[in-house]
Amino acid sequence: MLRLKNIRKDYIVGDTIVHALRGVSIELRKNEFVAVLGPSGCGKTTLLNIIGGLDRYTEGELSVSGRSTEKFSDTDWDAYRNYRVGFVFQTYNLIPHQNVLSNVELALTLSGVPKAERQRRAIEALERVGLGDQLKKRPNQLSGGQMQRVAVARALVNNPEIILADEPTGALDTENSITLMEILKEISKDRLIIMVTHNSMLAEKYASRIVKLLDGEIIDDTNPYVSEEVPAEPAVKKARGRSRDEKIKKPSMSFRTALSLSVNNLMTKKTRTFMTSFAGSIGIIGIALILALSNGIQLYINRVQEDTLSTYPITLEAETIDLTSLLKTLSEKSGGKTKTDEELGNYVYVNNVMYDLMNTVNKTATTKNNLSAFKKYIETPDENGKLPLDGSASSIRYEYGTDLNIYVTDKNGDIIKTDTISMIQNMMSSAVGGDSSGLGDFMKMTTSSGSMSMYSSLKVWEEMIPPAKDEDTDSLVGGILTEQYDLLYGSWPKSYDEVVLIVDSNNQVNDLVLYSLGLLTAKEMYDSFMAIQSGEDAPVDLGPFSFEEICDTTFRLVLPADYYVYDDATGTYANLADTELGLSTLYKNGLEIKISGIVRPNPDAVATAIGGGIGYTTALTDYIAEETATRDVVKRQLADKETDILTGLPFPDEDVAELTDAEKADAVREYFKGLSAAEKAVAYTEIMSVPS
C-alpha cells in the first residue's frame, strides 16, 4: 500500500547540510501495526512527516497504492492528508474551548460533511475508544489518557487508511499507555498504523512489525515486505468505506461553519477578544483622528487662500505703470549729494517736486496688456473641452470701467444719484467755495483702481463674484460668497435687476450707504460736515431701519447713452440730466433695481470678497454693455472715429502734445477759421466756463 524508495531528506542550516534521511527504502502493508524505533535525532519524526505529507522529501520516490506522489500539487497533498491519513500527536493538540464531541467533529468540517453526519460519525469514533460518555466535557476536564484517546478518535473519524502516531504514549503513565496500545492494535486489523516510539517494550508487545532507524538509515526490520508490481490507482482515489462512484472532494469549509467557529472562538475568549477589539479601536480611532485633523487643516488652508484671494484677487489691467521704477526714480532725485556750506552760500534753492513727479510719471514706462486676446484665450477650451484656468481659478470677473448711473428718491422726494464720489465732490466744493472737480476726479481714479485704501471705503456699489460655470445654483452669485456671508433676509440675486445690502457683524452700514439708499439726504450730510468743521455736535437720525423697510427701496438705472438726445439745431447731442424735467424723465424710464436680500459676513470667514454696502451682479454689467451697444448715439460714435458727436468737435490729435506753444496757438487759430458762427459760439462758451 505504501512504498518508500531511496527517500532522502536534507536540511540546510546556514552553510551546513544536515542529512535527516539517507536513502530510506521500505514497503508497508495495508493493515499492520508498524513501530519505528531509534534514538533521538535518527530521523523517526522526519520519516513520519514525509509519509503524512507534512514535509517534502529531497530525493527518492513515495508511492501510495501504486501512485507516485512526485508530481502531487498542493491540492493533491491536502486531499491526501484529509482523506487518507489520520494524525495522533504526543501533545494531543485539542482545542481547549471546544468540547470532546466538537474536537472530533472538527476533522470532518474540511470534508464538507453535513452537521448531522459529522455528529453521528464523531460519536461512533468516541464510543470505539471508550469515551461515549464524555461527549460534553472540555479537554481540561479529562485525564491525559482520555485526551489521547480523543486524539485517536479524531484521527479515526474521517475513516483514513493510514494512522500516524508520534510518541502517543510519551505523556502517559503505564496504565493509560497500555490502554492506548490496545486500542491501536485493535484498529490495525483493518488499516495501517505507523507509530514512532522510544518504548521498545510496548513496541515488541503490541506492534506486528518493528523498524529500527539509526542516523537516517534503516538498520533492522523484523517483518520486511516486498510487493509485486501492481497497477496504480486512479488519480482520484476512493476512500475506504465510500462507494466506488464517490469522488474525494477538495477539502473545503462552508462559510457558515467558518463563521460559527470564529464566533465561538471569540465568545470563548472574551477577555482576549475585548482587549484586541479595544486596541484595534484605539488604532482605528487614532488613524481617523490624524486623517480628520490633516484633512481639516488642509481645508482650512484652502479656505484661507480662497478667502484671501477673493479679497485681494489677481488683477490684470489694460494699462499699468511700473511703480517700482517710479519710486526708484523719485528716490534718486530726492537723495542728491549734500552741498557744503561754501557751495550753499547765501542763497535759497528750489526743489521742483511737482515738476519732478509729473515728469517722472510721464517718462515711466506704461505696460499695455492685450486683454481682448487674453479673454479669448481663457474662454477657449482645448480638445478635451477643458478651459485653461479650470481648477486654477474659482471665479473670473470682467470689469469694464463702467460708471453706474443709479438714482434713488430720497426721503424728501428728490431724485439723487447714488454716486457718493460726486456727492462728496459737490459737498466740498460748496464748503470751500470753489471748484473741486479735480479732487473728485482724483478720488474716482484712486477708488476705481484700488491703489489707495483710504478711499476704498467710499465705494458703495460693488460687483460681486459670479458663480463658476460648473456650479449648481440658481443664484447669480458665486458659491464663495454664500460661504463667506450669511443671508439674513430675502434671497441672493437671481436676476440682473436684483442687488443685496451688505451689513457688518453688528448689522451696521455707514452713512454713505444710507445716502445711496435715500435714507440720508445730501443736506444732512453737508450740515454734519460743516458742524464738524465748527467743532459742534450735529445729531442726525440714523435709524435703526427694519429689513422690510430696507428691501422696499428701489433704484433706477440710467444707461450712459440714454442721457443724450440729438438736437437738430446744433447738430449735437443734449444731456437730459442737465434739466430737472429731463432727469425726471430719465428716472421714470430707467431700469428698476430691487434689493432682494440682506447679507452679513460669516463669523468663520477669514476674509470677505466685497467691502461695499450694495452688491450687484455681473449680469447687471453685461446688461449695461449689451443694451448700450443698441443705442443710436453709440452706433453713430462708432461710425465716426474722427469727431466727438456729443460736442461736434473733432477728437484732439495725439501728435498735438509734441508741438511747441507757438505751434499749438497756430493750430488753434487755424481750427477756429473753419468753424461756423454757431460752432464758434459753442467753443467760446466752453472756454469761458473753464476756471482761470
PDB file of N, CA and C in Angstrom, residues 13 25 43 69 89 187 214 226 263 377 418 441 456 490 539 550 586 592 598 611 660 663 680 692:
ATOM      1  N   VAL A  13      21.111  24.285   7.107  1.00  0.00           N
ATOM      2  CA  VAL A  13      21.195  25.128   8.298  1.00  0.00           C
ATOM      3  C   VAL A  13      22.417  26.019   8.129  1.00  0.00           C
ATOM      4  N   SER A  25      14.423   2.998   2.183  1.00  0.00           N
ATOM      5  CA  SER A  25      13.549   2.234   1.293  1.00  0.00           C
ATOM      6  C   SER A  25      12.778   1.233   2.141  1.00  0.00           C
ATOM      7  N   GLY A  43      15.887  10.390  12.750  1.00  0.00           N
ATOM      8  CA  GLY A  43      15.052  10.616  11.574  1.00  0.00           C
ATOM      9  C   GLY A  43      13.663  10.034  11.667  1.00  0.00           C
ATOM     10  N   THR A  69       3.834  10.133  -5.683  1.00  0.00           N
ATOM     11  CA  THR A  69       3.499  11.476  -5.183  1.00  0.00           C
ATOM     12  C   THR A  69       4.469  12.531  -5.695  1.00  0.00           C
ATOM     13  N   PHE A  89      -0.919  12.990  17.903  1.00  0.00           N
ATOM     14  CA  PHE A  89       0.289  13.667  18.378  1.00  0.00           C
ATOM     15  C   PHE A  89       0.510  13.407  19.861  1.00  0.00           C
ATOM     16  N   ILE A 187      -7.272  -1.324  16.090  1.00  0.00           N
ATOM     17  CA  ILE A 187      -7.504  -0.554  14.863  1.00  0.00           C
ATOM     18  C   ILE A 187      -6.660  -1.086  13.713  1.00  0.00           C
ATOM     19  N   LEU A 214      18.763   4.424  12.435  1.00  0.00           N
ATOM     20  CA  LEU A 214      19.964   4.973  13.049  1.00  0.00           C
ATOM     21  C   LEU A 214      20.642   5.877  12.016  1.00  0.00           C
ATOM     22  N   VAL A 226       8.023  -7.134   0.547  1.00  0.00           N
ATOM     23  CA  VAL A 226       8.285  -6.697  -0.826  1.00  0.00           C
ATOM     24  C   VAL A 226       7.105  -7.139  -1.671  1.00  0.00           C
ATOM     25  N   VAL A 263     -17.039  32.795  15.664  1.00  0.00           N
ATOM     26  CA  VAL A 263     -17.825  33.426  16.731  1.00  0.00           C
ATOM     27  C   VAL A 263     -17.652  32.672  18.039  1.00  0.00           C
ATOM     28  N   TYR A 377      -8.427  83.745 -25.003  1.00  0.00           N
ATOM     29  CA  TYR A 377      -7.622  82.566 -24.663  1.00  0.00           C
ATOM     30  C   TYR A 377      -8.234  81.778 -23.506  1.00  0.00           C
ATOM     31  N   THR A 418     -26.779 108.050  -6.710  1.00  0.00           N
ATOM     32  CA  THR A 418     -26.177 107.342  -5.577  1.00  0.00           C
ATOM     33  C   THR A 418     -24.659 107.298  -5.654  1.00  0.00           C
ATOM     34  N   ASP A 441     -12.133 113.922  -9.525  1.00  0.00           N
ATOM     35  CA  ASP A 441     -11.522 113.017 -10.496  1.00  0.00           C
ATOM     36  C   ASP A 441     -10.452 112.168  -9.840  1.00  0.00           C
ATOM     37  N   SER A 456     -11.125 103.425  -0.498  1.00  0.00           N
ATOM     38  CA  SER A 456     -11.907 102.239  -0.840  1.00  0.00           C
ATOM     39  C   SER A 456     -13.206 102.169  -0.050  1.00  0.00           C
ATOM     40  N   GLY A 490     -34.485  87.756   2.916  1.00  0.00           N
ATOM     41  CA  GLY A 490     -34.687  87.709   1.481  1.00  0.00           C
ATOM     42  C   GLY A 490     -33.901  86.590   0.821  1.00  0.00           C
ATOM     43  N   PRO A 539     -26.265 116.049  15.672  1.00  0.00           N
ATOM     44  CA  PRO A 539     -27.010 114.790  15.749  1.00  0.00           C
ATOM     45  C   PRO A 539     -27.911 114.599  14.529  1.00  0.00           C
ATOM     46  N   ILE A 550     -35.772  98.410   4.392  1.00  0.00           N
ATOM     47  CA  ILE A 550     -34.612  98.477   3.503  1.00  0.00           C
ATOM     48  C   ILE A 550     -34.935  97.826   2.159  1.00  0.00           C
ATOM     49  N   LEU A 586     -35.702 110.631 -17.342  1.00  0.00           N
ATOM     50  CA  LEU A 586     -34.734 109.534 -17.308  1.00  0.00           C
ATOM     51  C   LEU A 586     -35.005 108.589 -16.150  1.00  0.00           C
ATOM     52  N   GLU A 592     -35.633  99.470 -13.229  1.00  0.00           N
ATOM     53  CA  GLU A 592     -35.882  99.376 -11.789  1.00  0.00           C
ATOM     54  C   GLU A 592     -35.005  98.270 -11.189  1.00  0.00           C
ATOM     55  N   ILE A 598     -30.538  90.802   2.362  1.00  0.00           N
ATOM     56  CA  ILE A 598     -29.542  91.446   3.231  1.00  0.00           C
ATOM     57  C   ILE A 598     -28.604  90.349   3.730  1.00  0.00           C
ATOM     58  N   GLY A 611     -16.500  94.650  -0.012  1.00  0.00           N
ATOM     59  CA  GLY A 611     -16.492  95.545   1.141  1.00  0.00           C
ATOM     60  C   GLY A 611     -17.491  96.665   1.033  1.00  0.00           C
ATOM     61  N   THR A 660       5.143 122.727 -29.962  1.00  0.00           N
ATOM     62  CA  THR A 660       5.507 123.827 -29.061  1.00  0.00           C
ATOM     63  C   THR A 660       4.300 124.697 -28.818  1.00  0.00           C
ATOM     64  N   GLU A 663       3.327 126.559 -31.931  1.00  0.00           N
ATOM     65  CA  GLU A 663       2.682 125.693 -32.905  1.00  0.00           C
ATOM     66  C   GLU A 663       1.263 125.345 -32.485  1.00  0.00           C
ATOM     67  N   LYS A 680     -18.505 128.476 -33.341  1.00  0.00           N
ATOM     68  CA  LYS A 680     -17.623 129.372 -32.604  1.00  0.00           C
ATOM     69  C   LYS A 680     -18.250 129.782 -31.276  1.00  0.00           C
ATOM     70  N   SER A 692     -10.242 130.213 -14.328  1.00  0.00           N
ATOM     71  CA  SER A 692      -8.955 130.871 -14.627  1.00  0.00           C
ATOM     72  C   SER A 692      -7.912 130.454 -13.619  1.00  0.00           C
TER      73      SER A 692
END
